[in-house]
Coordinates of C-alpha atoms in Angstrom, one line a residue:
M1 CA -76.4 22.3 16.7
C2 CA -78.1 25.2 18.3
V3 CA -76.6 28.4 19.7
F4 CA -77.6 27.3 23.2
S5 CA -75.3 24.3 22.8
V6 CA -72.5 26.6 21.8
M7 CA -73.0 28.8 24.8
S8 CA -73.2 26.0 27.3
S9 CA -70.5 23.6 26.0
S10 CA -66.8 23.9 26.6
S11 CA -64.7 25.8 24.0
S12 CA -62.3 22.9 23.4
A13 CA -65.1 20.4 22.7
L14 CA -66.9 22.9 20.4
N15 CA -63.7 23.7 18.6
E16 CA -63.4 20.0 17.6
E17 CA -67.1 19.8 16.6
L18 CA -66.8 23.0 14.5
Q19 CA -63.6 21.9 12.7
C20 CA -63.4 21.1 9.0
S21 CA -61.9 17.6 8.7
I22 CA -60.0 18.7 5.6
C23 CA -58.2 21.8 6.8
L24 CA -58.6 21.0 10.6
D25 CA -59.6 24.6 11.3
V26 CA -62.9 26.2 12.3
F27 CA -65.3 26.2 9.4
T28 CA -65.2 29.0 6.9
D29 CA -68.4 29.2 4.8
P30 CA -69.5 25.7 5.9
V31 CA -71.4 23.5 3.3
S32 CA -73.2 20.2 3.9
T33 CA -72.9 17.1 1.7
P34 CA -76.0 14.9 1.0
C35 CA -74.6 12.4 3.5
G36 CA -74.9 15.0 6.3
H37 CA -71.2 15.9 6.8
N38 CA -69.9 19.5 6.9
F39 CA -66.7 21.0 5.3
C40 CA -65.4 24.5 4.4
K41 CA -66.7 25.3 0.9
T42 CA -63.3 26.1 -0.4
C43 CA -61.8 22.9 1.1
L44 CA -64.5 20.7 -0.5
N45 CA -64.3 22.3 -3.9
E46 CA -60.5 21.9 -3.8
C47 CA -60.9 18.3 -2.9
W48 CA -63.3 17.7 -5.9
K49 CA -61.3 19.9 -8.2
N50 CA -59.7 17.2 -10.4
T51 CA -62.1 14.3 -10.1
Q52 CA -65.1 13.1 -11.9
N53 CA -66.6 11.0 -9.1
C54 CA -67.4 13.1 -6.0
S55 CA -67.4 11.4 -2.7
C56 CA -67.5 12.5 0.9
P57 CA -64.0 13.0 2.3
L58 CA -65.1 11.7 5.7
C59 CA -67.4 8.7 5.1
K60 CA -66.4 8.1 1.4
E61 CA -70.0 7.9 0.2
T62 CA -70.0 8.5 -3.6
F63 CA -72.6 10.8 -5.2
S64 CA -74.0 10.1 -8.7
K65 CA -73.6 13.7 -9.6
R66 CA -71.7 16.6 -8.1
P67 CA -73.8 18.2 -5.3
D68 CA -74.8 21.8 -5.6
L69 CA -73.1 23.2 -2.6
K70 CA -74.9 25.9 -0.6
I71 CA -73.6 27.5 2.5
N72 CA -75.2 26.1 5.7
T73 CA -76.4 29.5 7.1
T74 CA -77.4 28.0 10.5
L75 CA -74.0 26.4 11.0
R76 CA -72.2 29.5 9.8
E77 CA -74.1 31.5 12.5
V78 CA -73.0 29.0 15.1
V79 CA -69.4 29.3 14.0
Q80 CA -69.6 33.1 14.1
H81 CA -71.0 33.0 17.7
F82 CA -68.3 30.6 18.6
K83 CA -65.5 32.8 17.1
K84 CA -66.9 35.9 18.8
K85 CA -67.1 34.1 22.2
C86 CA -63.5 32.8 21.8
N87 CA -62.2 36.1 20.4
L88 CA -61.2 34.3 17.2
S89 CA -62.7 36.8 14.8
K90 CA -62.4 40.0 16.8
S91 CA -59.6 42.2 15.6
E92 CA -58.0 44.7 18.0
V93 CA -58.6 48.4 17.7
L94 CA -55.2 50.1 17.8
C95 CA -54.3 53.6 19.1
D96 CA -54.2 56.3 16.4
L97 CA -51.4 58.2 18.2
C98 CA -48.8 55.5 18.8
D99 CA -45.9 56.0 16.5
E100 CA -43.9 52.8 16.6
R101 CA -45.5 49.7 18.1
K102 CA -49.1 50.6 18.3
Q103 CA -50.9 49.8 21.5
K104 CA -54.4 48.5 21.9
A105 CA -57.0 51.3 22.1
V106 CA -59.3 51.3 25.1
K107 CA -61.5 54.3 24.2
S108 CA -62.7 56.1 21.1
C109 CA -63.5 59.8 21.1
L110 CA -66.4 60.9 19.0
M111 CA -65.3 64.6 19.1
C112 CA -61.7 63.9 18.1
Q113 CA -62.8 61.0 15.9
S114 CA -59.8 59.0 17.1
S115 CA -59.1 55.9 19.3
Y116 CA -56.6 56.0 22.2
C117 CA -54.6 53.6 24.3
E118 CA -54.4 54.2 28.1
T119 CA -51.3 56.4 27.7
H120 CA -52.7 58.7 25.0
L121 CA -56.1 58.8 26.6
E122 CA -54.6 60.6 29.7
P123 CA -55.3 64.2 28.4
H124 CA -59.0 63.4 28.0
R125 CA -59.1 62.5 31.7
R126 CA -57.1 65.6 32.8
V127 CA -57.7 68.6 30.5
P128 CA -61.0 70.3 31.3
R129 CA -61.8 70.9 27.6
L130 CA -61.1 67.3 26.6
K131 CA -63.0 65.9 29.6
K132 CA -66.2 67.2 28.0
H133 CA -65.6 65.0 24.9
K134 CA -67.8 62.0 24.3
L135 CA -65.9 58.7 24.9
M136 CA -67.0 55.2 24.2
D137 CA -65.5 51.7 24.1
A138 CA -62.9 51.5 21.3
V139 CA -64.5 50.6 17.9
E140 CA -63.0 50.1 14.5
N141 CA -65.7 51.7 12.5
L142 CA -65.7 55.1 14.3
E143 CA -67.0 56.9 11.2
D144 CA -70.3 55.0 11.7
Y145 CA -70.8 57.0 14.9
I146 CA -70.2 60.4 13.2
C147 CA -72.8 62.4 11.2
Q148 CA -71.4 62.4 7.6
K149 CA -73.2 65.6 6.9
H150 CA -72.2 67.7 9.9
E151 CA -69.2 65.8 11.1
R152 CA -70.7 65.7 14.6
P153 CA -71.3 62.8 17.0
L154 CA -74.5 60.9 16.4
E155 CA -75.7 61.4 20.0
L156 CA -79.5 61.5 19.3
F157 CA -82.0 59.1 17.9
C158 CA -85.0 60.2 15.7
R159 CA -87.9 58.0 16.6
D160 CA -89.9 59.2 13.6
D161 CA -87.3 58.1 11.1
Q162 CA -85.7 55.4 13.3
T163 CA -82.2 56.7 12.7
R164 CA -79.4 58.3 14.6
V165 CA -78.8 62.1 14.2
C166 CA -76.5 64.8 15.5
D167 CA -77.4 68.1 17.2
F168 CA -77.2 70.0 14.0
C169 CA -79.7 67.5 12.3
T170 CA -82.3 68.6 14.8
E171 CA -82.1 72.1 13.5
G172 CA -82.7 70.9 10.0
D173 CA -84.6 67.9 8.5
H174 CA -85.4 66.5 12.0
K175 CA -86.5 69.8 13.5
T176 CA -90.1 68.8 14.2
H177 CA -89.3 65.1 14.9
N178 CA -89.3 63.2 18.2
T179 CA -85.6 62.9 19.1
V180 CA -84.1 61.5 22.3
P181 CA -80.6 61.0 23.6
I182 CA -79.1 57.8 22.1
E183 CA -78.6 56.5 25.7
D184 CA -82.4 56.8 26.4
E185 CA -83.3 55.0 23.2
N186 CA -80.8 52.2 23.9
A187 CA -82.1 51.9 27.5
E188 CA -85.6 51.5 26.1
K189 CA -84.4 48.9 23.6
K190 CA -82.6 47.0 26.4
K191 CA -85.7 47.2 28.5
R192 CA -87.7 45.7 25.6
L193 CA -85.0 43.1 25.1
V194 CA -85.1 42.0 28.7
K195 CA -88.9 41.7 28.6
T196 CA -88.7 39.7 25.4
Q197 CA -86.0 37.5 26.9
T198 CA -88.3 36.9 30.0
D199 CA -91.2 36.0 27.7
V200 CA -89.0 33.6 25.8
Q201 CA -87.7 32.0 28.9
Q202 CA -91.3 31.6 30.1
M203 CA -92.3 30.0 26.8
I204 CA -89.4 27.5 27.2
Q205 CA -90.6 26.6 30.7
D206 CA -94.2 26.2 29.5
R207 CA -93.2 23.9 26.7
M208 CA -90.9 21.8 28.9
K209 CA -93.8 21.5 31.4
K210 CA -96.1 20.5 28.5
I211 CA -93.6 17.7 27.6
Q212 CA -93.8 16.4 31.1
D213 CA -97.6 16.6 31.1
I214 CA -97.7 14.7 27.8
Q215 CA -95.3 12.0 29.1
R216 CA -97.4 11.6 32.3
S217 CA -100.6 11.4 30.2
V218 CA -99.0 8.6 28.1
E219 CA -98.0 6.7 31.2
M220 CA -101.5 7.1 32.7
R221 CA -103.1 6.0 29.5
K222 CA -100.8 3.0 29.3
R223 CA -101.8 2.0 32.8
N224 CA -105.4 2.5 32.0
T225 CA -105.0 0.4 28.8
E226 CA -103.3 -2.4 30.7
E227 CA -106.1 -2.4 33.3
E228 CA -108.8 -2.3 30.7
K229 CA -107.1 -5.2 28.8
S230 CA -106.9 -7.2 31.9
H231 CA -110.5 -6.6 32.8
S232 CA -111.6 -7.4 29.3
V233 CA -109.8 -10.8 29.4
E234 CA -111.4 -11.7 32.7
E235 CA -114.9 -11.0 31.4
F236 CA -114.4 -12.8 28.1
T237 CA -113.2 -16.0 29.9
D238 CA -116.6 -16.2 31.6
L239 CA -118.4 -16.2 28.3
I240 CA -118.9 -19.1 25.8
R241 CA -116.3 -19.9 23.2
S242 CA -118.3 -18.3 20.4
I243 CA -117.2 -14.8 21.5
E244 CA -113.5 -15.4 21.7
R245 CA -113.1 -13.8 18.3
C246 CA -114.6 -10.6 19.6
Q247 CA -112.2 -10.6 22.6
T248 CA -109.3 -10.6 20.3
E249 CA -110.7 -7.7 18.3
V250 CA -111.2 -5.6 21.4
V251 CA -107.7 -6.2 22.6
E252 CA -106.2 -5.4 19.2
M253 CA -108.3 -2.3 19.0
L254 CA -107.0 -1.1 22.4
E255 CA -103.4 -1.8 21.5
E256 CA -103.8 0.0 18.1
K257 CA -105.2 3.1 19.8
Q258 CA -102.5 3.0 22.5
K259 CA -99.9 2.9 19.7
A260 CA -101.6 5.8 18.0
A261 CA -101.6 7.7 21.3
E262 CA -97.9 7.1 21.8
K263 CA -97.2 8.1 18.2
Q264 CA -99.2 11.3 18.8
A265 CA -97.3 12.0 22.0
E266 CA -93.9 11.4 20.2
D267 CA -94.8 13.8 17.4
L268 CA -96.0 16.5 19.9
I269 CA -92.8 16.1 22.0
K270 CA -90.7 16.4 18.9
E271 CA -92.5 19.6 17.9
L272 CA -92.2 21.0 21.4
E273 CA -88.5 20.2 21.5
L274 CA -88.0 22.0 18.1
E275 CA -89.8 25.1 19.5
I276 CA -87.7 24.9 22.7
T277 CA -84.5 24.7 20.6
E278 CA -85.5 27.7 18.6
L279 CA -86.5 29.6 21.8
K280 CA -83.2 28.7 23.5
R281 CA -81.4 30.0 20.4
R282 CA -83.4 33.3 20.5
N283 CA -82.9 33.5 24.3
S284 CA -79.1 33.1 23.9
E285 CA -79.1 35.9 21.3
L286 CA -81.2 38.1 23.5
E287 CA -78.8 37.4 26.5
Q288 CA -75.8 38.3 24.3
I289 CA -77.4 41.5 22.9
S290 CA -78.8 42.7 26.2
H291 CA -75.3 43.0 27.6
T292 CA -73.7 44.8 24.7
E293 CA -72.6 48.4 24.9
D294 CA -72.4 48.8 21.2
H295 CA -75.1 51.4 20.5
L296 CA -74.9 50.8 16.7
H297 CA -75.6 47.2 17.1
L298 CA -78.6 47.8 19.4
L299 CA -80.1 50.2 17.0
Q300 CA -79.7 47.8 14.0
I301 CA -81.6 45.0 15.8
D302 CA -84.3 43.4 13.6
P303 CA -87.6 44.5 15.2
S304 CA -88.9 41.0 14.9
L305 CA -86.4 40.0 17.6
Y306 CA -88.7 41.7 20.2
S307 CA -91.7 39.6 19.3
P308 CA -91.2 35.8 19.6
K309 CA -92.7 34.0 16.7
N310 CA -96.2 32.9 17.4
S311 CA -96.5 29.2 17.6
K312 CA -99.2 26.7 18.3
N313 CA -101.4 27.3 21.3
W314 CA -100.1 24.4 23.4
T315 CA -102.5 25.1 26.3
E316 CA -105.3 23.6 24.2
I317 CA -103.4 20.4 23.3
S318 CA -103.3 17.2 25.4
I319 CA -103.1 13.5 25.1
D320 CA -106.3 11.6 25.8
T321 CA -105.6 9.4 28.8
H322 CA -108.8 7.4 28.5
V323 CA -109.2 4.3 26.5
D324 CA -112.2 2.7 24.7
T325 CA -114.1 0.7 27.3
L326 CA -115.2 -2.8 26.7
N327 CA -118.8 -1.5 26.7
T328 CA -118.0 0.9 23.8
A329 CA -116.4 -1.8 21.8
L330 CA -119.4 -4.0 22.4
T331 CA -121.7 -1.2 21.4
R332 CA -119.9 -0.9 18.0
L333 CA -120.2 -4.6 17.5
K334 CA -123.8 -4.8 18.9
D335 CA -125.2 -6.5 15.7
T336 CA -123.3 -9.6 16.5
L337 CA -122.7 -9.4 20.3
D338 CA -126.0 -8.0 21.8
Q339 CA -127.4 -11.5 22.3
R340 CA -124.2 -12.9 23.7
L341 CA -122.9 -10.1 26.0
G342 CA -126.1 -8.3 27.1
Q343 CA -126.2 -9.7 30.6
A344 CA -122.5 -9.4 31.2
G345 CA -122.4 -5.9 29.8
L346 CA -125.2 -4.7 32.0
R347 CA -123.6 -6.2 35.1
R348 CA -120.5 -4.2 34.3
M349 CA -122.5 -1.0 33.9
Q350 CA -124.2 -1.6 37.2
Q351 CA -120.8 -1.5 38.9
Y352 CA -121.0 2.3 38.3
A353 CA -124.4 2.8 40.0
V354 CA -124.8 6.1 41.8
D355 CA -127.4 7.3 44.3
V356 CA -129.6 9.8 42.5
T357 CA -132.3 12.0 44.1
L358 CA -134.4 14.6 42.3
D359 CA -133.6 18.3 42.7
P360 CA -136.8 20.2 43.5
D361 CA -135.1 23.5 42.6
T362 CA -135.1 22.4 39.0
A363 CA -138.5 20.8 38.8
H364 CA -141.3 22.3 36.7
P365 CA -144.0 23.8 39.0
K366 CA -146.6 21.2 37.9
L367 CA -144.4 18.2 38.9
I368 CA -144.9 16.3 42.1
L369 CA -141.8 14.9 43.8
S370 CA -141.9 12.3 46.5
D371 CA -140.5 13.2 50.0
D372 CA -137.5 10.9 49.4
G373 CA -136.7 12.5 46.0
K374 CA -137.0 9.2 44.2
Q375 CA -140.3 9.6 42.3
V376 CA -141.8 12.2 40.0
S377 CA -145.2 12.5 38.4
L378 CA -147.3 15.3 36.8
G379 CA -149.9 17.0 39.0
G380 CA -152.9 19.1 38.0
N381 CA -152.1 22.4 39.5
R382 CA -149.1 24.7 39.1
K383 CA -147.4 25.2 42.4
K384 CA -146.0 28.6 43.5
C385 CA -142.3 28.2 43.1
P386 CA -139.6 30.8 42.7
D387 CA -138.8 31.1 39.0
T388 CA -135.0 30.8 39.4
P389 CA -132.6 30.2 36.4
K390 CA -132.3 26.6 37.5
R391 CA -136.0 25.8 37.2
F392 CA -137.6 24.3 34.0
S393 CA -140.7 26.5 33.3
Y394 CA -141.9 25.1 29.9
W395 CA -141.4 21.4 29.7
Y396 CA -142.2 19.0 32.6
N397 CA -138.5 18.3 33.3
V398 CA -136.5 17.7 36.5
L399 CA -132.8 17.0 37.1
G400 CA -130.9 14.9 39.7
K401 CA -129.3 16.9 42.5
K402 CA -125.8 15.6 41.8
G403 CA -123.9 16.3 38.5
F404 CA -121.0 14.5 37.0
S405 CA -118.1 16.0 35.1
S406 CA -115.8 12.9 34.7
G407 CA -115.8 9.2 35.0
R408 CA -118.8 6.8 34.6
F409 CA -122.2 6.6 36.3
Y410 CA -125.3 4.4 36.1
V411 CA -128.9 4.8 37.2
E412 CA -132.0 2.6 36.9
V413 CA -135.5 4.0 36.5
Q414 CA -138.8 2.1 36.8
V415 CA -141.1 3.0 33.9
K416 CA -143.7 0.2 34.5
G417 CA -147.3 1.3 33.8
K418 CA -146.4 4.5 31.9
T419 CA -147.4 5.3 28.3
E420 CA -145.1 8.2 27.8
W421 CA -141.7 9.4 29.4
Y422 CA -138.3 10.9 28.7
L423 CA -135.1 9.7 30.3
G424 CA -131.4 10.5 29.9
V425 CA -128.9 13.2 30.9
A426 CA -128.7 17.0 30.4
R427 CA -125.8 19.4 30.5
E428 CA -125.7 22.1 33.1
S429 CA -126.2 25.0 30.6
S430 CA -129.2 23.5 28.8
N431 CA -132.1 25.9 28.2
R432 CA -134.6 25.5 31.0
K433 CA -137.1 28.2 30.0
G434 CA -138.0 27.8 26.3
S435 CA -139.6 25.3 24.0
I436 CA -136.7 23.3 22.6
S437 CA -136.1 19.8 21.3
L438 CA -134.5 17.4 23.7
T439 CA -131.6 16.6 21.4
P440 CA -127.7 16.5 21.9
V441 CA -127.3 19.8 20.0
N442 CA -129.4 21.5 22.7
G443 CA -127.6 19.7 25.6
F444 CA -130.0 16.7 26.1
W445 CA -129.2 13.0 25.5
T446 CA -132.6 11.2 26.0
L447 CA -134.7 8.2 25.1
S448 CA -138.5 8.5 24.9
L449 CA -141.7 6.5 24.8
K450 CA -144.9 7.8 23.2
N451 CA -148.3 6.3 22.4
E452 CA -147.5 3.3 24.7
N453 CA -145.1 1.5 22.2
E454 CA -143.3 4.1 20.1
Y455 CA -139.7 4.2 21.3
K456 CA -137.3 6.8 20.0
A457 CA -133.8 8.1 20.6
C458 CA -134.0 11.9 20.6
D459 CA -131.1 12.4 18.3
G460 CA -130.9 14.9 15.4
P461 CA -133.0 13.6 13.7
S462 CA -134.8 11.2 16.0
V463 CA -134.2 7.5 15.6
S464 CA -137.2 5.0 15.8
L465 CA -136.3 1.9 17.8
C466 CA -137.5 -1.6 17.5
V467 CA -138.0 -2.9 21.0
R468 CA -139.1 -6.6 21.2
V469 CA -140.2 -6.5 24.8
K470 CA -141.6 -3.4 26.5
P471 CA -139.0 -2.3 29.2
Q472 CA -140.3 -2.1 32.7
K473 CA -137.1 -0.7 34.1
V474 CA -134.5 1.3 32.1
G475 CA -130.8 1.6 32.9
V476 CA -128.9 4.8 31.9
F477 CA -125.1 4.5 31.7
V478 CA -122.7 7.4 31.0
D479 CA -119.0 7.3 30.2
Y480 CA -118.0 11.0 30.3
E481 CA -114.5 10.8 28.8
E482 CA -115.7 8.3 26.2
G483 CA -118.6 10.5 25.2
L484 CA -121.0 7.6 25.6
V485 CA -124.7 7.6 26.8
S486 CA -126.3 4.1 26.7
F487 CA -129.8 2.8 27.6
Y488 CA -130.6 -0.8 28.7
D489 CA -133.7 -2.8 29.3
V490 CA -132.7 -4.0 32.8
E491 CA -135.0 -7.1 33.0
S492 CA -134.0 -8.5 29.6
S493 CA -130.4 -7.4 30.0
S494 CA -130.5 -6.0 26.4
H495 CA -129.1 -2.9 24.9
I496 CA -131.6 -0.4 23.6
Y497 CA -129.6 2.5 22.2
S498 CA -126.3 4.5 22.6
F499 CA -125.2 8.0 21.8
T500 CA -121.5 7.5 20.9
G501 CA -118.7 9.9 20.0
Q502 CA -120.1 12.8 22.0
S503 CA -117.8 15.6 23.4
F504 CA -118.7 16.5 26.9
T505 CA -117.3 19.7 28.4
E506 CA -119.8 20.5 31.1
T507 CA -121.3 18.9 34.1
L508 CA -124.0 16.3 33.2
F509 CA -127.1 15.7 35.3
P510 CA -129.6 12.7 35.3
F511 CA -132.7 13.9 33.4
F512 CA -136.4 12.9 33.9
N513 CA -139.7 13.9 32.3
P514 CA -142.9 11.8 33.3
S515 CA -144.8 13.5 30.4
Y516 CA -148.5 14.4 30.3
N517 CA -151.1 12.8 32.5
Y518 CA -153.8 12.2 29.9
N519 CA -156.6 12.1 32.5
G520 CA -154.8 9.5 34.6
K521 CA -153.7 7.2 31.8
N522 CA -150.1 8.2 32.3
S523 CA -150.2 9.1 36.0
T524 CA -147.8 6.5 37.2
P525 CA -144.6 8.1 38.4
L526 CA -141.1 7.6 37.2
I527 CA -139.2 5.8 40.1
I528 CA -135.5 5.8 40.7
T529 CA -134.8 2.3 42.0
A530 CA -131.9 0.7 43.8
V531 CA -129.7 -1.4 41.6
S532 CA -130.2 -5.2 42.1
Y533 CA -127.0 -7.1 41.2
N534 CA -127.9 -10.5 39.7

């Protein structure tokens, strides 16, 4: 049970929860048994005093050996807070001047070093000399507020030594030190307490919001999972019986990942709730301390109380709401499924076709773009173009106008008649001025053709590809959240290559490079074509 629960629950209910079931009184030095029940240490030892077999007085569970009883410090702290709140442990300060039946003291005088009831306090309110005395709320340990060396009130605070001092101390050991009135120091400490309390409350709110975000993410992922499962089943039913086994594998994979995501969310929520519990406990302590008038208590506060314990940076933690697409699953099983699902897979990619036009502001000065922005080839002369940060100035590259920072998109490019080319996507911050390799580490995910029939995936290192039939039209598909970039031979409906497991954090743009002209041998343009659904 946390302090927050103690502060917010009714006293009667808490009194029952904090009672020892043996003595039926509020716990004194509570200890916990291995079965999880709590008792006063003295009560439990007395219960086990003359027995060889130790068992729990409440649930009767027997322990093979006598447990080593240690005081439950957290529960003891809760009990102390409860007693203080209910005035169960607070003894009354009595008037030092009452002769017979002593009355409750209301004020303590630091000059007289005595405590007074309302009646005997009257001279301090009336006599001019006594009216100058320093009064404070009645305290038992009045000597703690008096300098033992000079027998003067400890009215000042030495910030150099972090201790209370009297006027005479400032003429001796603390003469050159930074001393301030005790009220000023306490006001500063209260100010820091209030700020710390505000910070803690904000941390609580942030973590509660994070829990809501995680729960929403899980629900969104669950919906996406159900939609993906449903779509997968519909596609599989259109295929021959030989791929039914693959359908089962995909569905099981989706369900396993959903379970893993839910387990991750459950663990994160538990961790957040533990932090919130601790923060609420700290907030309750701060609330209680910030209202105290006990200067000694304020000065003895552990400095760590002002600085909430650093925890995990929750702003960088989230639940992935996206699920493995059917296409990704098929890519991983491509050795057995390419022949069977190529056409169906391509049809599905084509559903995400986007209208792409070339961006002249990014084109190398030697590139020639068609008026409609759908074709690009290499010219002979370098055009006069402003050398902006967006423009490629070394390689013969050009990007599409529209970028994508989420979701899926697909584009088809005619490469018929060309002997060399580069196609793919590039991230927005990729280097556009220097001589660099078109690889993922540099922000490019591309496929290339060289020397008429040498196909390569420009990975690190590059991957040589065996292409049975020379593609006349290449499809480029991107699943941003999945970290997937795939290339297809459109006419044969076959998969060429995929970059998988990528981590995209920037906007991606379609990428084109028609390569060198070679005296007209490779002069045919790259052409962005409309998708034809078969």
